[in-house]
PDB file of C-alpha atoms in Angstrom:
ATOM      1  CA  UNK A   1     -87.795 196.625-109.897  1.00  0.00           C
ATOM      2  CA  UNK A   2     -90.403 197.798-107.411  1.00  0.00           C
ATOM      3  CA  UNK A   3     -92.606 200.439-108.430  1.00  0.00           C
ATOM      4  CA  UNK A   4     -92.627 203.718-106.231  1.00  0.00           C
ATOM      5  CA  UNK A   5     -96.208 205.923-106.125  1.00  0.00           C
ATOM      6  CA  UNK A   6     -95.136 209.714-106.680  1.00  0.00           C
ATOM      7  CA  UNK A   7     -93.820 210.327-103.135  1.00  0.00           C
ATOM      8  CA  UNK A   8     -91.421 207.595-103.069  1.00  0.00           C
ATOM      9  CA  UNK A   9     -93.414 205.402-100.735  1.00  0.00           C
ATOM     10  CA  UNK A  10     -93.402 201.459-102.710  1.00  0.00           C
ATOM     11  CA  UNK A  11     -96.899 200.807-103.971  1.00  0.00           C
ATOM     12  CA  UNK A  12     -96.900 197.185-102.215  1.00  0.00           C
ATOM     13  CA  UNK A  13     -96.598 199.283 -98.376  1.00  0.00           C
ATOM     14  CA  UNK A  14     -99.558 201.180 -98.689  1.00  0.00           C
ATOM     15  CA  UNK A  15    -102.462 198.947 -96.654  1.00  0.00           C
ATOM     16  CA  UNK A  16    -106.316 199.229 -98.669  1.00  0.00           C
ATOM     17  CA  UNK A  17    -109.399 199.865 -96.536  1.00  0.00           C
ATOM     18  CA  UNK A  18    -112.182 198.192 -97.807  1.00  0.00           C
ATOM     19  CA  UNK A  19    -116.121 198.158 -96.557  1.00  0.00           C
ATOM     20  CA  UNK A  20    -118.709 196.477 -97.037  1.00  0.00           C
ATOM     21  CA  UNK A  21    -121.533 197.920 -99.338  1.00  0.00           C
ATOM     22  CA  UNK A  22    -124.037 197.716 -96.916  1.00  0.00           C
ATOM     23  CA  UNK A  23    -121.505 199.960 -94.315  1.00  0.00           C
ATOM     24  CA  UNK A  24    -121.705 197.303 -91.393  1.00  0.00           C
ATOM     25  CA  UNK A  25    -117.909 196.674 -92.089  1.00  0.00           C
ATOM     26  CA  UNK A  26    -114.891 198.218 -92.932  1.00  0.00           C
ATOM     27  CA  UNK A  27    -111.111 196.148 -93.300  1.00  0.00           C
ATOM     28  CA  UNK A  28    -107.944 197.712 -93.546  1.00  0.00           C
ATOM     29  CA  UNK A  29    -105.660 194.888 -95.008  1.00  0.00           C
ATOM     30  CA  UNK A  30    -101.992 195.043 -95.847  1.00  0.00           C
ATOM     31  CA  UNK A  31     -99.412 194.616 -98.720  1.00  0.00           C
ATOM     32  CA  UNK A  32     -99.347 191.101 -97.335  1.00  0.00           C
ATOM     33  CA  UNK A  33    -102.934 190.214 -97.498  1.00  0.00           C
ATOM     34  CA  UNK A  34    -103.373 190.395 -93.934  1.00  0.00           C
ATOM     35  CA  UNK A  35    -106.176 192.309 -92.248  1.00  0.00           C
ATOM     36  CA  UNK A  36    -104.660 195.251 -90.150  1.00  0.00           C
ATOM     37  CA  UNK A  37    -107.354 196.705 -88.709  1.00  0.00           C
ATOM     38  CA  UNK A  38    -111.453 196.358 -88.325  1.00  0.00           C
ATOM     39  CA  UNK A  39    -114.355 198.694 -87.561  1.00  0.00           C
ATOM     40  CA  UNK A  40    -117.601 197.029 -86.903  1.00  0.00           C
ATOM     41  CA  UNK A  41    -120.878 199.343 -87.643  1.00  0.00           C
ATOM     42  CA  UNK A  42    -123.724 199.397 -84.934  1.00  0.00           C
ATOM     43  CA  UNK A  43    -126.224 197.962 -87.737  1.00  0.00           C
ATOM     44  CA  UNK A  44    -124.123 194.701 -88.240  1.00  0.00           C
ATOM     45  CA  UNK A  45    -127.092 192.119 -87.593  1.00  0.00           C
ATOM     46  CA  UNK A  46    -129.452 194.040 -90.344  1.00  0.00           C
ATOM     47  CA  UNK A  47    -126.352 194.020 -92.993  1.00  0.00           C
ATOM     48  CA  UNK A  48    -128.148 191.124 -94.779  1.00  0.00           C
ATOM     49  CA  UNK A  49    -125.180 188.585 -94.613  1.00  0.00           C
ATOM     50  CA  UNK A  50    -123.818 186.229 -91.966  1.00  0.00           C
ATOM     51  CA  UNK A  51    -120.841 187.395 -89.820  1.00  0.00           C
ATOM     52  CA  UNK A  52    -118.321 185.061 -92.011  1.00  0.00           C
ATOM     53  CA  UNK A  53    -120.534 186.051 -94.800  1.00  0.00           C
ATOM     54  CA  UNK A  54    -119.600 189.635 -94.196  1.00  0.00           C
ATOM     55  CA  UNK A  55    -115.698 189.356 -93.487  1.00  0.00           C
ATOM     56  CA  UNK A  56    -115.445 187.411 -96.518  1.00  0.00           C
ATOM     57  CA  UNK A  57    -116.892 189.538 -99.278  1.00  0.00           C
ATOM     58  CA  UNK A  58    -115.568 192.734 -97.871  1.00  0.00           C
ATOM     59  CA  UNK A  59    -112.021 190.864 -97.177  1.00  0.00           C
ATOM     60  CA  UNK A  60    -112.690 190.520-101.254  1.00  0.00           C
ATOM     61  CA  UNK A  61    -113.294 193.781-101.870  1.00  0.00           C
ATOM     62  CA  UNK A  62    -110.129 194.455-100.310  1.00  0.00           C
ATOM     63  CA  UNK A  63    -108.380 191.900-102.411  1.00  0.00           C
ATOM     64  CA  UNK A  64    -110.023 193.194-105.465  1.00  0.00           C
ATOM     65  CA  UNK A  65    -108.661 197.292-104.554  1.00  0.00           C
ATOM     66  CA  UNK A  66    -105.026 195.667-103.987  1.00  0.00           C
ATOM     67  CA  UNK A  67    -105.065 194.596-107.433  1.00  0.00           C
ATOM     68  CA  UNK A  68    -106.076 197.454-108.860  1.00  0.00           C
ATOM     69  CA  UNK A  69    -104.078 199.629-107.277  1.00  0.00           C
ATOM     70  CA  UNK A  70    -101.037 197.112-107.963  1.00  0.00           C
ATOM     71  CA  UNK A  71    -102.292 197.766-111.513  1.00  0.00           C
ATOM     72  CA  UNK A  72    -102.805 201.559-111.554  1.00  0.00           C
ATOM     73  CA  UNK A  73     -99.303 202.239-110.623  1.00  0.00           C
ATOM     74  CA  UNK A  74     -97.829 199.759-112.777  1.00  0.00           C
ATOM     75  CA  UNK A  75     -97.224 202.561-115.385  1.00  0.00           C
ATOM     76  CA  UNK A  76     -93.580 201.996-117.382  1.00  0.00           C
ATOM     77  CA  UNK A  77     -91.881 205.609-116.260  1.00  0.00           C
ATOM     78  CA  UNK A  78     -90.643 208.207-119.077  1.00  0.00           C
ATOM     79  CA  UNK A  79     -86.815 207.235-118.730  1.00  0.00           C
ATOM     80  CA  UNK A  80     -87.641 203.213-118.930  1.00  0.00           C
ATOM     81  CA  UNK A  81     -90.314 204.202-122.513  1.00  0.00           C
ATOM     82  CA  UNK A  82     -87.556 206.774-123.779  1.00  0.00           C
ATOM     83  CA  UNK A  83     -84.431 203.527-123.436  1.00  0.00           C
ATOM     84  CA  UNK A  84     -87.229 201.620-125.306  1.00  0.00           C
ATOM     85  CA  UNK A  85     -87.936 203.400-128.082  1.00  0.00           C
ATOM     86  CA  UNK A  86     -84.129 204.218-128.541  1.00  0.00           C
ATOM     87  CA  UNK A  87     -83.687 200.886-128.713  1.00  0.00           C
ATOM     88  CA  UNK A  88     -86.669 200.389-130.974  1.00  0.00           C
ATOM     89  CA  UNK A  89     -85.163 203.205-133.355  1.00  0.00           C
ATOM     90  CA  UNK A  90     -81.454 201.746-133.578  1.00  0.00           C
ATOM     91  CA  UNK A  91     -80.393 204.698-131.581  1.00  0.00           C
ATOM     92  CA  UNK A  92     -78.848 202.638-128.876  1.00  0.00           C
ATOM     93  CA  UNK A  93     -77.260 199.572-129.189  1.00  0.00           C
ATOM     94  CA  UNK A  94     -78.309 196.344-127.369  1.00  0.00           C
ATOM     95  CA  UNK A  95     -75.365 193.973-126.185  1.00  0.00           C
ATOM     96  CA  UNK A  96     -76.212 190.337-125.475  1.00  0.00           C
ATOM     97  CA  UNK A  97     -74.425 188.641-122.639  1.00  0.00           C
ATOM     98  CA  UNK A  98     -72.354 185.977-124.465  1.00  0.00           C
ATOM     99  CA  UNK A  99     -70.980 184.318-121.379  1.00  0.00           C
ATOM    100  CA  UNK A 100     -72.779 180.537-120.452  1.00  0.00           C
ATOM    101  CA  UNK A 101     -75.742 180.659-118.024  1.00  0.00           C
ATOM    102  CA  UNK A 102     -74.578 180.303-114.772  1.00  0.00           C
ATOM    103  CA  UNK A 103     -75.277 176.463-113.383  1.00  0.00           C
ATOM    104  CA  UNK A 104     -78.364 176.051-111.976  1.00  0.00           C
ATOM    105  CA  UNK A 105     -78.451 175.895-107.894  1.00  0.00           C
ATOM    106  CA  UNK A 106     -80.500 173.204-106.139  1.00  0.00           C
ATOM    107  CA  UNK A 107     -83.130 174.361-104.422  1.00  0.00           C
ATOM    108  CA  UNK A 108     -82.605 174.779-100.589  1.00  0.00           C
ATOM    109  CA  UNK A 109     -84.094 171.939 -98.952  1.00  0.00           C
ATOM    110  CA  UNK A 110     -87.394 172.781 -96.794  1.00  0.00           C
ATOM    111  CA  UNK A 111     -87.278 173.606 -93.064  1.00  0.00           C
ATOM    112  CA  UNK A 112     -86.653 170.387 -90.632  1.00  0.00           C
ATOM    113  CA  UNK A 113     -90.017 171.459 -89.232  1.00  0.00           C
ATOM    114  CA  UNK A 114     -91.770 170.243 -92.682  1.00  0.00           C
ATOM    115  CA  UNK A 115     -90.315 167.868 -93.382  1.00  0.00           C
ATOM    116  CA  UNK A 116     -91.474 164.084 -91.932  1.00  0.00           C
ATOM    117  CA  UNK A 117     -90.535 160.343 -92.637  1.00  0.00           C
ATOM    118  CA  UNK A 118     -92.808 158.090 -93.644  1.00  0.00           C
ATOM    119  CA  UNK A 119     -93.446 154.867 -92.712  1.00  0.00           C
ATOM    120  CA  UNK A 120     -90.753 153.240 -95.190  1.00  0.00           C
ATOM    121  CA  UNK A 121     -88.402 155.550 -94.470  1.00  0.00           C
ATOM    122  CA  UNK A 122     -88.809 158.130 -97.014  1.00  0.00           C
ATOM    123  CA  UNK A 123     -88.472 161.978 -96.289  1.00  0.00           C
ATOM    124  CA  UNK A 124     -91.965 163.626 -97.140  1.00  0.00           C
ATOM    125  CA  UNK A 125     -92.644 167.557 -97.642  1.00  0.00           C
ATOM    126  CA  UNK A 126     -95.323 168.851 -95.078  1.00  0.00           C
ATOM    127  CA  UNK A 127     -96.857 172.432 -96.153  1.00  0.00           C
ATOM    128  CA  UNK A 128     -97.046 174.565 -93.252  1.00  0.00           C
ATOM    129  CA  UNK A 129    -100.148 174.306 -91.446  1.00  0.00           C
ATOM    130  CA  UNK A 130    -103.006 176.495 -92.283  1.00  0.00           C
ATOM    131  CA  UNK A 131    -102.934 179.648 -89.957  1.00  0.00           C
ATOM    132  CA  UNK A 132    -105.624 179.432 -87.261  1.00  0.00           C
ATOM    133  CA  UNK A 133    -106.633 182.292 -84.271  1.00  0.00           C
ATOM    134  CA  UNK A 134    -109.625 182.494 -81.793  1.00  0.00           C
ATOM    135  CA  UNK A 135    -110.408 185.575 -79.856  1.00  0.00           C
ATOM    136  CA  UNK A 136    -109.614 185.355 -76.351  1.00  0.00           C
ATOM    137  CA  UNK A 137    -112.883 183.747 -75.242  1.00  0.00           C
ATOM    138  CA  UNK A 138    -113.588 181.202 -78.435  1.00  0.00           C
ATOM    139  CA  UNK A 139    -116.038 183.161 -79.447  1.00  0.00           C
ATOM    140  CA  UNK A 140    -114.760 183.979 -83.221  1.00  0.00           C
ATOM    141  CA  UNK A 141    -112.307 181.675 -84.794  1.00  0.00           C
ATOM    142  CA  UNK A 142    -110.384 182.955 -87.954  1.00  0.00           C
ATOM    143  CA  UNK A 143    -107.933 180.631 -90.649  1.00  0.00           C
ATOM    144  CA  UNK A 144    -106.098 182.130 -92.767  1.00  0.00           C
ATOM    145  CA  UNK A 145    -102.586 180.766 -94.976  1.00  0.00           C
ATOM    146  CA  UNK A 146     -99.475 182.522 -95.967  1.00  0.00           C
ATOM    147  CA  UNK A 147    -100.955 182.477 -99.671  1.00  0.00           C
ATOM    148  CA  UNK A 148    -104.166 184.309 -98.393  1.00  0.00           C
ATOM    149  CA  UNK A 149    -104.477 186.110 -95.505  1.00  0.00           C
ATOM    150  CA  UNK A 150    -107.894 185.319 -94.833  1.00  0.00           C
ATOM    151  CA  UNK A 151    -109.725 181.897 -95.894  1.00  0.00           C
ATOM    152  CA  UNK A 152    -112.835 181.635 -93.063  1.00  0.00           C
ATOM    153  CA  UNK A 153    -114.391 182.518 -90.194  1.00  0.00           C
ATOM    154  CA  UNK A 154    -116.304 180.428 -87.729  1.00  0.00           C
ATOM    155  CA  UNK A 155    -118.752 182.070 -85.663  1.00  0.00           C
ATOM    156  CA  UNK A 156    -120.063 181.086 -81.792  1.00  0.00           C
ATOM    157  CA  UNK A 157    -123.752 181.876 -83.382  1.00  0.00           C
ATOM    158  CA  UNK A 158    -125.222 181.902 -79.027  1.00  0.00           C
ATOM    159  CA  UNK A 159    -122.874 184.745 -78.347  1.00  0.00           C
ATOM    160  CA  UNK A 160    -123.576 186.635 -81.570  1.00  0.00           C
ATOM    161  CA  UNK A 161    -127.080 187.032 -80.997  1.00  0.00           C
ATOM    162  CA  UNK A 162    -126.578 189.227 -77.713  1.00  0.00           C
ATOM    163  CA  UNK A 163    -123.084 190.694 -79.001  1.00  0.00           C
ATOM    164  CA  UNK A 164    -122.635 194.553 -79.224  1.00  0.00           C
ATOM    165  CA  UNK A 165    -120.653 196.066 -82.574  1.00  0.00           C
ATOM    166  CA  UNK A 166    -117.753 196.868 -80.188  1.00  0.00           C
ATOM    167  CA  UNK A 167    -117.746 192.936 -78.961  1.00  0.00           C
ATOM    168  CA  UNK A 168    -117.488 191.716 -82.343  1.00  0.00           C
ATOM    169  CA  UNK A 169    -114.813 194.178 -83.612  1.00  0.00           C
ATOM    170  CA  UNK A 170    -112.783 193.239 -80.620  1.00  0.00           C
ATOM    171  CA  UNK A 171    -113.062 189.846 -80.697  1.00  0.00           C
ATOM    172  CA  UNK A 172    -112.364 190.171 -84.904  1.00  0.00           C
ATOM    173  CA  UNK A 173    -109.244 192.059 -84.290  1.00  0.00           C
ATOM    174  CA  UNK A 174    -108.393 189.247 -81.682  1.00  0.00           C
ATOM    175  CA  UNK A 175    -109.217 186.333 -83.867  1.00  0.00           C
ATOM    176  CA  UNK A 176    -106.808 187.949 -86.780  1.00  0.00           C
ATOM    177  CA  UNK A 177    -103.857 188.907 -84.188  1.00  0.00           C
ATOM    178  CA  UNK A 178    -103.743 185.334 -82.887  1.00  0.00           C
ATOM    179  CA  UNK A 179    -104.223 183.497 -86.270  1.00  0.00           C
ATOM    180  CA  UNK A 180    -101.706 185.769 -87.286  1.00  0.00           C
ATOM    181  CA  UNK A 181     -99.134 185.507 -84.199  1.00  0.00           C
ATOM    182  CA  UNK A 182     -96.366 183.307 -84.781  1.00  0.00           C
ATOM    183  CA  UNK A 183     -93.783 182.359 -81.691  1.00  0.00           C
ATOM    184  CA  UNK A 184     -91.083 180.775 -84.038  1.00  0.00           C
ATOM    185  CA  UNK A 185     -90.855 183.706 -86.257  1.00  0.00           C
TER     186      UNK A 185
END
């Protein structure tokens, strides 16, 4: 069962904002793993870090608060430790369900898409292909996957050097939007 936080909202909805220590960046990334939002400070370039540098330790950070929220509100409520400790007491009996497991189902096969014959003839398993988006221009390339919703970013280093904060956070959000835009789905 899902875990609720105390207003009834599910713990996995709520999105974590995460910035980077030295304040030049700030993601908001949701219960997926996928970044929502970005705010670029003015004071980027003196951050220390590389542009993919940047996204990808404060993309960690914001990995890192997930799981600790995740963790934080994994707390066993009072009725669920009460049932427990009746049951560890004898004060409530436990019944064991004596009917056979059910038979196990096959698994469904993958999605025609993924799946590809091979030269003699058998059927082979694709993965589906690393998520990749560029900002409208090519400036700022992002890949992500579906296990991780950010892997890299590659960086058009000429337009970076004469690139305001604004430029960059546009072209970020527009790098994650199209890595993240799907037309099949």
């Amino acid at each position: 069962m899902r875990r609720r936080t105390h207003d009834g909202r599910y713990v996995e909805h709520d999105p974590v904002v995460a910035q980077h220590s030295s304040g030049a960046l700030t993601l908001t990334v949701d219960c997926t793993g996928w970044v929502t939002a970005v705010e670029v400070g003015q004071d980027f370039r003196e951050a220390g870090p590389t542009l993919p540098e940047l996204v990808a330790e404060t993309y960690g950070v914001a990995e890192l608060r997930r799981g600790l929220a995740a963790a934080a509100t994994g707390r066993v409520d009072e009725d669920d430790l009460a049932h427990g400790r009746a049951i560890a007491e004898r004060r409530v009996r436990v019944t064991v369900n004596r009917y056979p497991a059910p038979a196990r189902v096959p698994a469904l096969p993958p999605h025609p898409d993924e799946v590809r014959t091979a030269p003699d003839g058998r059927r082979v398993y694709e993965a589906p292909a690393p998520l990749r988006g560029s900002s409208r221009d090519g400036e700022l390339t992002v890949h992500a996957s579906y296990p991780m919703g950010f892997s890299r970013l590659e960086v058009d280093h000429a337009w970076l050097v004469r690139a305001s904060a604004s430029d960059v956070r546009y072209a970020l959000r527009e790098a994650f939007a199209a890595a993240y835009a799907r037309e099949e789905w």
